[in-house]
Amino acid sequence: MKLSKLAKTLKPSATLAITAKAKELKSKGIDIIGFGAGEPDFDTPDNIKDAAKQSIDSGFTKYTAASGIVELKEAIRNRIYSDYGLKYENNQILVGSGAKHVLYNLFNVLIDENDEVLIPAPYWVSYPEQVKICGGVPVILNGSQEDDFKVTPKQILSRCSKKTKILVLNYPSNPTGATYNRKELEEIAEVAKEKNLIVLSDEIYDKIIYSGEKHVSFPELSEDTKERTILINGVSKTYSMTGWRIGYAAGNSDVISAMNNLSGQSTSNPTSISQKAAIEAFSGDQQKVTEMLKEFEIRKDFISSFLNKIEGIKCFVPRGAFYVFPDISYYFGKKYKGKNISNSIDFTDFLLEEAKVAVVPGIEFGSDNHIRISYATSIEDIKEGTKRIKESLKDL
Ligand SMILES: *Cc1c(COP(=O)(O)O)cnc(C)c1O
């Protein structure tokens, strides 16, 4: 069958590919430690599950408004207000089937053919792919590890053209764990104003932030910033609800209304049951979030200091999210079993075959000198997996 031009450009998700390879080895009885996961390993809290059960039992199992039910929009608005002092109306909120789906809708309603979208690298894998699907051009801004993986206003300015329409921000960042402070964000906001950019701020890790640091939400910086920003968040990471598929966008009502039309003609509403569960997530007891954060912080401290003690590895200490993104390029040029290690994919293959540890190659996030290790797994696995990495590297 003849596929569309678009179909031919689509890339499978790399994270899913490495997970599949690790699963295949596991099914052969090989004991693999998985560091590939892009989701918390904790169970969804019971109060949230109970809200979903009640929704089923009470028959709340039919279509809802495509952009989400009013009670959920209100729970989201209350959450954003109590966290960041930001006020939105119901017509400025769209709930979708996960933040990924919301981002996809957003790019679709904003991008015309050849519009340029600035994407700081290392980036979350789906941004460039979604932009391309919509006919846009991803323009990659490389953040270096020396600058804590942050992009500067100067860098943004230097890559702006007449076609530049959107700036993507994601902090705390997947994959680096880097984040921005208020002053840095204000400088970026100034450039966004000067160049009249729409800012898409993906803050899905806003609650997974360490050392007592306070997350600054981009739209809270000023009235101008709020007007030009579409804020993206969801329940997946904070409440360990990746399978429930609830994410949202908050911002300009025309944009939200267009996204609503797109949802209405494609997916319709996100699952009714998940919406009820999300209300409980946003408005119920937040104790479990604190507990998860504590556990993540212990793991983060262990894994970053352990990796930094291995010869040749340089690991940025994350300030948020649940990944480390160490530079492993020291090992390029080395050989094992007659095979050369010359990039992040070779290194990842080496770790899988020799250390029996699954990680994701950095090239997928726009940096071939790095690998991504998710520490959303037990501390026992983290200790065992990092020990294996250390031992296997000694043989190189
Ligand atoms: C996980 C993730 C998402 C997608 O989250 P869902 O709500 O599960 O679709 C979006 N952005 C980033 C940076 C993520 O890591």
XYZ file of N, CA and C in Angstrom, residues 11-246:
708
model
N 9.348 8.914 12.629
C 10.380 8.129 13.318
C 9.754 7.371 14.479
N 10.127 6.105 14.658
C 9.638 5.429 15.858
C 10.297 6.022 17.088
N 9.650 5.931 18.235
C 10.224 6.490 19.452
C 11.416 5.648 19.907
N 12.571 6.307 20.125
C 13.816 5.610 20.487
C 13.714 4.955 21.855
N 13.026 5.642 22.739
C 12.892 5.113 24.094
C 12.156 3.776 24.045
N 11.145 3.708 23.177
C 10.396 2.458 23.053
C 11.263 1.377 22.414
N 12.143 1.752 21.480
C 13.007 0.779 20.796
C 13.981 0.126 21.776
N 14.589 0.935 22.633
C 15.559 0.377 23.577
C 14.841 -0.496 24.614
N 13.630 -0.074 24.989
C 12.836 -0.877 25.917
C 12.524 -2.237 25.301
N 12.215 -2.243 24.002
C 11.899 -3.495 23.305
C 13.114 -4.420 23.261
N 14.290 -3.829 22.986
C 15.511 -4.617 22.914
C 15.844 -5.221 24.287
N 15.675 -4.414 25.327
C 15.934 -4.892 26.682
C 14.957 -6.001 27.059
N 13.706 -5.843 26.642
C 12.678 -6.855 26.935
C 13.017 -8.176 26.261
N 13.506 -8.070 25.016
C 13.861 -9.270 24.268
C 14.970 -10.037 24.995
N 15.991 -9.308 25.469
C 17.076 -9.950 26.212
C 16.556 -10.571 27.508
N 15.657 -9.832 28.166
C 15.075 -10.325 29.421
C 14.322 -11.632 29.181
N 13.578 -11.677 28.044
C 12.780 -12.866 27.751
C 13.671 -14.075 27.496
N 14.948 -13.806 27.141
C 15.904 -14.902 26.971
C 16.538 -15.287 28.301
N 16.035 -14.705 29.371
C 16.533 -15.049 30.699
C 17.724 -14.231 31.146
N 18.085 -13.215 30.347
C 19.222 -12.375 30.740
C 18.722 -11.279 31.681
N 19.466 -11.128 32.795
C 19.049 -10.182 33.820
C 19.493 -8.758 33.464
N 18.559 -7.976 32.944
C 18.866 -6.616 32.481
C 18.352 -5.603 33.498
N 19.175 -4.609 33.796
C 18.695 -3.500 34.623
C 18.225 -2.392 33.680
N 16.975 -1.992 33.811
C 16.393 -1.007 32.898
C 16.473 0.410 33.433
N 17.232 1.244 32.709
C 17.311 2.666 33.059
C 16.665 3.510 31.955
N 15.810 2.875 31.171
C 15.239 3.578 30.025
C 13.940 4.302 30.320
N 13.281 3.910 31.420
C 11.900 4.357 31.669
C 11.732 5.868 31.714
N 10.692 6.335 31.071
C 10.364 7.752 31.116
C 9.183 8.012 32.021
N 9.012 7.171 33.037
C 7.858 7.346 33.933
C 8.236 6.942 35.352
N 7.580 7.545 36.352
C 7.877 7.189 37.740
C 7.562 5.716 37.975
N 8.328 5.096 38.867
C 8.100 3.679 39.170
C 7.090 3.484 40.304
N 6.620 4.576 40.895
C 5.673 4.461 42.006
C 4.282 4.130 41.491
N 3.473 3.537 42.375
C 2.088 3.270 42.030
C 1.303 4.586 42.086
N 0.229 4.673 41.302
C -0.669 5.832 41.408
C -1.285 5.836 42.812
N -1.279 6.978 43.510
C -1.819 7.010 44.884
C -3.270 6.515 44.980
N -3.588 5.892 46.133
C -4.892 5.247 46.322
C -6.076 6.204 46.228
N -5.921 7.418 46.776
C -7.061 8.350 46.720
C -7.450 8.644 45.267
N -6.456 8.647 44.383
C -6.727 8.918 42.964
C -7.411 7.714 42.312
N -6.905 6.528 42.650
C -7.542 5.307 42.118
C -8.995 5.219 42.575
N -9.226 5.564 43.860
C -10.586 5.489 44.399
C -11.531 6.431 43.653
N -11.039 7.608 43.318
C -11.874 8.567 42.582
C -12.259 7.982 41.222
N -11.343 7.254 40.605
C -11.636 6.629 39.311
C -12.672 5.519 39.466
N -12.514 4.719 40.536
C -13.469 3.619 40.769
C -14.864 4.181 40.986
N -14.914 5.245 41.762
C -16.209 5.850 42.038
C -16.841 6.397 40.765
N -16.001 6.931 39.901
C -16.504 7.449 38.637
C -17.123 6.326 37.796
N -16.502 5.171 37.791
C -17.054 4.026 37.055
C -18.372 3.587 37.686
N -18.346 3.426 39.030
C -19.542 2.924 39.721
C -20.738 3.859 39.592
N -20.441 5.157 39.489
C -21.564 6.094 39.390
C -21.976 6.318 37.934
N -21.380 5.563 37.013
C -21.793 5.637 35.612
C -21.228 6.827 34.849
N -20.161 7.423 35.389
C -19.567 8.552 34.668
C -18.615 8.008 33.601
N -19.224 7.402 32.588
C -18.436 6.633 31.618
C -18.785 6.985 30.171
N -19.312 8.191 29.976
C -19.745 8.588 28.630
C -18.889 9.731 28.098
N -19.208 10.173 26.866
C -18.521 11.346 26.317
C -18.628 12.525 27.284
N -17.606 13.334 27.282
C -17.699 14.620 27.993
C -17.409 15.712 26.957
N -17.381 16.965 27.402
C -16.945 18.048 26.518
C -15.539 17.695 26.021
N -15.275 17.985 24.749
C -13.990 17.581 24.150
C -12.798 18.175 24.898
N -12.940 19.381 25.407
C -11.801 20.040 26.074
C -11.729 19.733 27.560
N -12.602 18.834 28.043
C -12.557 18.453 29.453
C -13.745 18.992 30.229
N -14.053 18.359 31.354
C -15.209 18.772 32.160
C -14.864 20.020 32.976
N -15.908 20.779 33.267
C -15.729 22.055 33.979
C -15.065 21.850 35.343
N -15.471 20.810 36.097
C -14.879 20.596 37.434
C -13.367 20.386 37.336
N -12.927 19.707 36.286
C -11.480 19.480 36.141
C -10.768 20.783 35.773
N -11.385 21.544 34.872
C -10.784 22.839 34.521
C -10.657 23.702 35.766
N -11.671 23.637 36.626
C -11.607 24.440 37.851
C -10.511 23.942 38.787
N -10.378 22.629 38.881
C -9.307 22.065 39.726
C -7.930 22.493 39.197
N -7.795 22.515 37.883
C -6.523 22.932 37.265
C -6.271 24.414 37.541
N -7.318 25.231 37.348
C -7.174 26.676 37.586
C -6.780 26.951 39.040
N -7.429 26.240 39.981
C -7.097 26.424 41.404
C -5.665 26.046 41.698
N -5.228 24.948 41.081
C -3.862 24.472 41.268
C -2.852 25.519 40.774
N -3.075 26.014 39.552
C -2.144 26.997 38.969
C -2.158 28.272 39.810
N -3.353 28.642 40.303
C -3.445 29.858 41.103
C -2.718 29.694 42.435
N -2.952 28.545 43.109
C -2.299 28.396 44.417
C -0.792 28.174 44.272
N -0.365 27.575 43.173
C 1.081 27.360 42.978
C 1.801 28.629 42.517
N 1.191 29.369 41.595
C 1.924 30.456 40.937
C 1.198 31.798 40.931
N 0.018 31.847 41.555
C -0.731 33.106 41.591
C -1.271 33.523 40.228
N -1.407 32.567 39.325
C -1.867 32.881 37.971
C -3.359 32.615 37.820
N -4.063 33.576 37.230
C -5.514 33.407 37.033
C -5.836 33.122 35.575
N -6.553 32.056 35.343
C -7.053 31.735 34.003
C -8.557 31.523 34.083
N -9.247 31.690 32.947
C -10.677 31.389 32.866
C -10.841 29.981 32.291
N -12.052 29.442 32.416
C -12.279 28.095 31.874
C -11.996 28.010 30.372
N -12.296 29.118 29.644
C -12.068 29.071 28.189
C -10.587 29.237 27.828
N -9.736 29.274 28.861
C -8.291 29.327 28.606
C -7.614 28.008 28.978
N -8.429 27.001 29.266
C -7.890 25.702 29.660
C -8.370 24.633 28.688
N -7.439 23.805 28.207
C -7.831 22.640 27.418
C -7.217 21.394 28.028
N -8.063 20.412 28.295
C -7.566 19.134 28.801
C -7.506 18.160 27.627
N -6.406 17.452 27.502
C -6.257 16.490 26.414
C -5.774 15.150 26.929
N -5.574 14.224 26.005
C -5.180 12.854 26.360
C -3.670 12.781 26.599
N -3.210 13.434 27.636
C -1.782 13.495 27.955
C -1.180 14.781 27.410
N -0.090 15.227 28.053
C 0.574 16.457 27.613
C 1.097 16.307 26.189
N 1.492 15.109 25.820
C 2.014 14.882 24.474
C 0.944 15.201 23.422
N -0.271 14.757 23.687
C -1.386 15.028 22.779
C -1.711 16.518 22.752
N -1.655 17.156 23.909
C -1.926 18.592 23.997
C -0.882 19.370 23.179
N 0.379 18.974 23.305
C 1.443 19.620 22.538
C 1.215 19.434 21.037
N 0.801 18.267 20.678
C 0.542 17.956 19.271
C -0.573 18.857 18.722
N -1.643 18.993 19.492
C -2.728 19.888 19.084
C -2.244 21.326 18.977
N -1.440 21.706 19.933
C -0.940 23.076 19.980
C -0.098 23.399 18.746
N 0.859 22.526 18.426
C 1.677 22.754 17.231
C 0.782 22.809 15.983
N -0.226 21.957 15.950
C -1.117 21.919 14.788
C -1.888 23.210 14.580
N -2.289 23.852 15.665
C -3.087 25.066 15.482
C -2.221 26.319 15.353
N -0.906 26.188 15.582
C -0.041 27.373 15.501
C 0.853 27.406 14.272
N 1.247 26.230 13.788
C 2.303 26.189 12.761
C 1.730 26.159 11.351
N 2.216 27.078 10.503
C 1.986 26.992 9.071
C 3.258 26.469 8.428
N 3.114 26.007 7.183
C 4.255 25.473 6.427
C 5.490 26.379 6.567
N 6.611 25.766 6.973
C 7.912 26.451 7.080
C 8.062 27.439 8.234
N 7.080 27.529 9.091
C 7.270 28.327 10.311
C 8.376 27.691 11.142
N 9.180 28.526 11.776
C 10.296 27.989 12.554
C 9.996 27.956 14.048
N 10.437 26.872 14.664
C 10.226 26.670 16.098
C 11.585 26.476 16.760
N 11.905 27.350 17.706
C 13.189 27.247 18.407
C 13.095 26.192 19.501
N 13.991 25.210 19.433
C 13.977 24.120 20.413
C 15.357 23.995 21.058
N 15.469 24.344 22.343
C 16.749 24.160 23.020
C 17.091 22.671 23.130
N 18.359 22.328 22.879
C 18.825 20.942 23.024
C 19.767 20.871 24.212
N 19.884 19.740 24.882
C 19.139 18.509 24.692
C 17.633 18.692 24.929
N 16.859 18.068 24.046
C 15.403 18.270 24.053
C 14.663 16.958 24.277
N 13.416 17.098 24.677
C 12.529 15.941 24.757
C 12.237 15.477 23.330
N 12.358 14.177 23.093
C 12.375 13.628 21.727
C 11.218 14.046 20.826
N 10.054 14.271 21.394
C 8.892 14.498 20.525
C 8.763 15.911 19.953
N 9.445 16.908 20.544
C 9.258 18.273 20.011
C 9.612 18.393 18.530
N 10.850 18.028 18.135
C 11.177 18.212 16.714
C 10.288 17.378 15.801
N 9.953 16.180 16.241
C 9.134 15.299 15.392
C 7.734 15.880 15.202
N 7.140 16.366 16.270
C 5.795 16.949 16.161
C 5.812 18.201 15.282
N 6.844 19.019 15.441
C 6.947 20.230 14.618
C 7.004 19.848 13.138
N 7.792 18.812 12.826
C 7.924 18.377 11.434
C 6.601 17.838 10.898
N 5.888 17.087 11.722
C 4.589 16.548 11.303
C 3.662 17.694 10.887
N 3.778 18.816 11.590
C 2.910 19.959 11.295
C 3.440 20.840 10.165
N 4.534 20.424 9.527
C 5.068 21.190 8.406
C 6.007 22.306 8.830
N 6.324 22.372 10.119
C 7.222 23.406 10.618
C 8.670 22.981 10.546
N 9.558 23.912 10.871
C 10.994 23.643 10.836
C 11.571 23.781 12.244
N 12.059 22.676 12.832
C 12.691 22.800 14.141
C 14.054 23.466 14.001
N 14.316 24.484 14.800
C 15.625 25.145 14.820
C 16.233 24.847 16.185
N 17.314 24.079 16.165
C 17.858 23.559 17.422
C 18.897 24.509 18.019
N 18.718 24.864 19.273
C 19.682 25.699 19.997
C 20.428 24.795 20.963
N 21.741 24.661 20.769
C 22.477 23.721 21.617
C 22.898 24.318 22.950
N 22.408 23.719 24.018
C 22.850 24.119 25.351
C 24.003 23.201 25.736
N 25.110 23.767 26.228
C 26.248 22.900 26.532
C 26.289 22.594 28.021
N 26.950 21.495 28.328
C 27.026 21.070 29.730
C 27.764 22.117 30.574
N 28.722 22.830 29.960
C 29.460 23.886 30.692
C 28.509 24.979 31.168
N 27.441 25.224 30.405
C 26.445 26.229 30.808
C 25.250 25.564 31.503
N 25.489 24.422 32.112
C 24.413 23.668 32.778
C 23.246 23.384 31.825
N 23.559 23.196 30.556
C 22.572 22.844 29.525
C 21.520 23.922 29.291
N 21.841 25.161 29.674
C 20.846 26.215 29.488
C 21.148 27.012 28.230
N 20.106 27.494 27.576
C 20.333 28.382 26.429
C 20.279 29.828 26.915
N 20.999 30.686 26.224
C 21.074 32.090 26.626
C 20.204 32.945 25.701
N 19.803 34.130 26.181
C 19.023 35.047 25.343
C 19.753 35.367 24.041
N 21.074 35.503 24.140
C 21.887 35.808 22.966
C 21.734 34.733 21.891
N 21.788 33.493 22.383
C 21.649 32.341 21.488
C 20.282 32.367 20.793
N 19.254 32.665 21.568
C 17.901 32.718 21.006
C 17.842 33.800 19.932
N 18.355 34.985 20.268
C 18.348 36.105 19.322
C 19.055 35.750 18.027
N 20.221 35.079 18.170
C 21.037 34.796 16.990
C 20.365 33.811 16.033
N 19.387 33.067 16.515
C 18.734 32.091 15.634
C 17.329 32.517 15.208
N 16.921 33.717 15.597
C 15.600 34.199 15.188
C 15.645 34.681 13.744
N 14.599 34.363 12.993
C 14.489 34.860 11.622
C 13.062 35.390 11.443
N 12.740 35.817 10.245
C 11.374 36.312 9.982
C 10.346 35.210 10.170
N 10.808 33.963 10.060
C 9.873 32.845 10.122
C 9.707 32.282 11.535
N 10.495 32.789 12.471
C 10.440 32.233 13.826
C 9.113 32.581 14.495
N 8.438 31.558 14.996
C 7.130 31.821 15.594
C 7.056 31.397 17.059
N 7.700 30.276 17.364
C 7.533 29.695 18.699
C 8.889 29.412 19.338
N 8.962 29.633 20.641
C 10.104 29.173 21.430
C 9.596 28.114 22.393
N 10.234 26.949 22.370
C 9.857 25.876 23.290
C 10.758 25.939 24.519
N 10.154 25.909 25.689
C 10.937 25.784 26.919
C 10.473 24.528 27.642
N 11.407 23.834 28.272
C 11.054 22.674 29.081
C 12.005 22.643 30.271
N 11.466 23.001 31.429
C 12.273 22.993 32.640
C 11.395 22.651 33.820
N 11.877 21.908 34.824
C 13.068 21.070 34.748
C 13.040 20.205 33.488
N 14.218 19.955 32.955
C 14.311 19.356 31.633
C 14.393 17.833 31.633
N 13.661 17.239 30.725
C 13.894 15.882 30.285
C 14.663 16.043 28.977
N 15.911 15.650 28.857
C 16.635 14.638 29.632
C 17.660 15.139 30.645
N 17.935 16.443 30.779
C 19.132 16.826 31.546
C 18.902 17.054 33.032
N 17.672 17.386 33.431
C 17.417 17.746 34.824
C 17.814 19.184 35.122
N 18.153 19.951 34.071
C 18.498 21.359 34.266
C 17.239 22.183 34.454
N 17.383 23.321 35.129
C 16.243 24.221 35.220
C 16.747 25.659 35.210
N 15.848 26.622 35.127
C 16.211 28.036 35.055
C 15.744 28.757 36.307
N 16.513 29.758 36.747
C 16.038 30.586 37.853
C 15.274 31.791 37.300
N 14.686 32.565 38.210
C 13.818 33.665 37.788
C 14.545 34.670 36.878
N 15.783 35.005 37.261
C 16.507 36.015 36.505
C 16.750 35.531 35.068
N 17.162 34.269 34.944
C 17.416 33.728 33.606
C 16.136 33.712 32.771
N 15.031 33.374 33.423
C 13.754 33.328 32.706
C 13.324 34.728 32.284
N 13.583 35.704 33.147
C 13.210 37.086 32.806
C 13.985 37.561 31.586
N 15.247 37.157 31.494
C 16.044 37.550 30.326
C 15.511 36.893 29.055
N 15.076 35.642 29.198
C 14.494 34.954 28.035
C 13.170 35.623 27.658
N 12.388 35.996 28.668
C 11.094 36.651 28.420
C 11.277 37.959 27.653
N 12.354 38.663 27.964
C 12.625 39.926 27.268
C 12.846 39.694 25.773
N 13.621 38.668 25.470
C 13.871 38.334 24.065
C 12.574 37.906 23.380
N 11.773 37.129 24.098
C 10.504 36.658 23.531
C 9.624 37.859 23.171
N 9.665 38.883 24.026
C 8.871 40.082 23.769
C 9.428 40.840 22.566
N 10.743 41.014 22.587
C 11.394 41.749 21.498
C 11.101 41.117 20.144
N 11.124 39.786 20.093
C 10.929 39.090 18.821
C 9.488 38.615 18.626
N 8.626 39.024 19.547
C 7.211 38.644 19.499
C 6.993 37.138 19.310
N 7.652 36.337 20.144
C 7.545 34.881 20.043
C 6.413 34.352 20.914
N 5.796 33.304 20.453
C 4.885 32.548 21.306
C 5.763 31.590 22.104
N 5.568 31.531 23.404
C 6.384 30.623 24.204
C 5.541 29.441 24.645
N 6.058 28.270 24.367
C 5.378 27.062 24.784
C 6.195 26.518 25.947
N 5.638 26.625 27.145
C 6.416 26.261 28.325
C 5.923 24.939 28.911
N 6.721 23.910 28.689
C 6.375 22.561 29.145
C 6.957 22.378 30.543
N 6.080 22.474 31.529
C 6.536 22.449 32.931
C 6.042 21.192 33.643
N 6.063 20.091 32.913
C 5.487 18.848 33.434
C 6.268 18.294 34.641
N 7.520 18.774 34.829
C 8.293 18.338 36.010
C 8.334 19.417 37.099
N 7.365 20.334 37.101
C 7.444 21.458 38.057
C 7.441 21.023 39.513
N 6.889 19.840 39.799
C 6.838 19.387 41.195
C 8.011 18.469 41.542
N 8.809 18.124 40.529
C 9.961 17.256 40.803
C 11.201 18.122 40.694
N 11.481 18.820 41.798
C 12.545 19.811 41.820
C 13.236 19.701 43.178
N 14.594 19.783 43.174
C 15.365 19.376 44.360
C 15.923 20.529 45.181
N 16.485 20.135 46.320
C 17.180 21.039 47.244
C 16.284 22.193 47.693
N 14.979 21.935 47.733
C 14.056 22.956 48.209
C 13.908 24.138 47.266
N 14.462 24.004 46.053
C 14.364 25.088 45.073
C 12.896 25.297 44.698
N 12.529 26.531 44.367
C 11.137 26.783 43.996
C 11.034 26.973 42.488
N 10.136 26.208 41.894
C 9.933 26.333 40.453
C 9.278 27.676 40.133
N 9.807 28.355 39.123
C 9.192 29.601 38.653
C 8.486 29.293 37.339
N 7.171 29.539 37.308
C 6.423 29.249 36.098
C 6.589 30.408 35.119
N 6.798 30.100 33.840
C 7.105 31.164 32.878
C 6.020 32.248 32.810
N 4.730 31.889 32.740
C 3.710 32.944 32.641
C 3.608 33.844 33.870
N 4.179 33.462 35.001
C 4.072 34.314 36.189
C 5.012 35.518 36.150
N 5.907 35.579 35.156
C 6.922 36.636 35.136
C 6.344 38.029 34.937
N 5.398 38.149 34.019
C 4.759 39.460 33.791
C 3.460 39.249 33.016
N 2.678 40.300 32.905
C 1.425 40.222 32.148
C 1.729 39.901 30.679
N 2.772 40.534 30.130
C 3.157 40.281 28.737
C 3.530 38.805 28.542
N 4.305 38.296 29.490
C 4.750 36.900 29.383
C 3.560 35.951 29.445
N 2.642 36.285 30.351
C 1.465 35.412 30.488
C 0.682 35.367 29.181
N 0.565 36.521 28.527
C -0.226 36.562 27.293
C 0.408 35.809 26.137
N 1.730 35.758 26.106
C 2.379 35.089 24.967
C 2.746 33.624 25.256
N 2.400 33.150 26.449
C 2.814 31.792 26.819
C 1.638 30.829 26.850
N 1.868 29.655 26.318
C 0.935 28.554 26.543
C 1.647 27.602 27.506
N 1.052 27.457 28.667
C 1.621 26.611 29.710
C 1.134 25.171 29.516
N 2.075 24.236 29.588
C 1.723 22.816 29.425
C 2.077 22.058 30.709
N 1.153 21.246 31.164
C 1.430 20.397 32.326
C 0.466 19.208 32.289
N 0.535 18.372 33.310
C -0.339 17.202 33.331
C -0.150 16.424 34.610
N -0.765 15.254 34.673
C -0.690 14.455 35.903
C 0.340 13.328 35.825
N 0.872 13.064 34.622
C 1.687 11.858 34.408
C 2.863 11.737 35.377
N 3.675 12.790 35.470
C 4.923 12.679 36.214
C 4.703 12.952 37.709
N 3.969 14.021 38.032
C 3.772 14.399 39.439
C 3.027 13.326 40.224
N 2.010 12.727 39.601
C 1.157 11.789 40.338
C 1.348 10.346 39.873
N 2.400 10.112 39.131
C 2.667 8.773 38.631
C 1.425 8.209 37.933
N 0.942 8.951 36.936
C -0.300 8.592 36.233
C -0.097 8.548 34.718
N 1.049 8.030 34.277
C 1.353 8.056 32.843
C 0.310 7.336 31.989
N -0.257 6.269 32.533
C -1.218 5.497 31.739
C -2.617 6.104 31.682
N -2.868 7.110 32.498
C -4.231 7.659 32.577
C -4.511 8.651 31.469
N -3.439 9.237 30.922
C -3.507 10.157 29.789
C -4.326 11.418 30.055
N -3.822 12.229 30.961
C -4.418 13.549 31.182
C -3.312 14.609 31.198
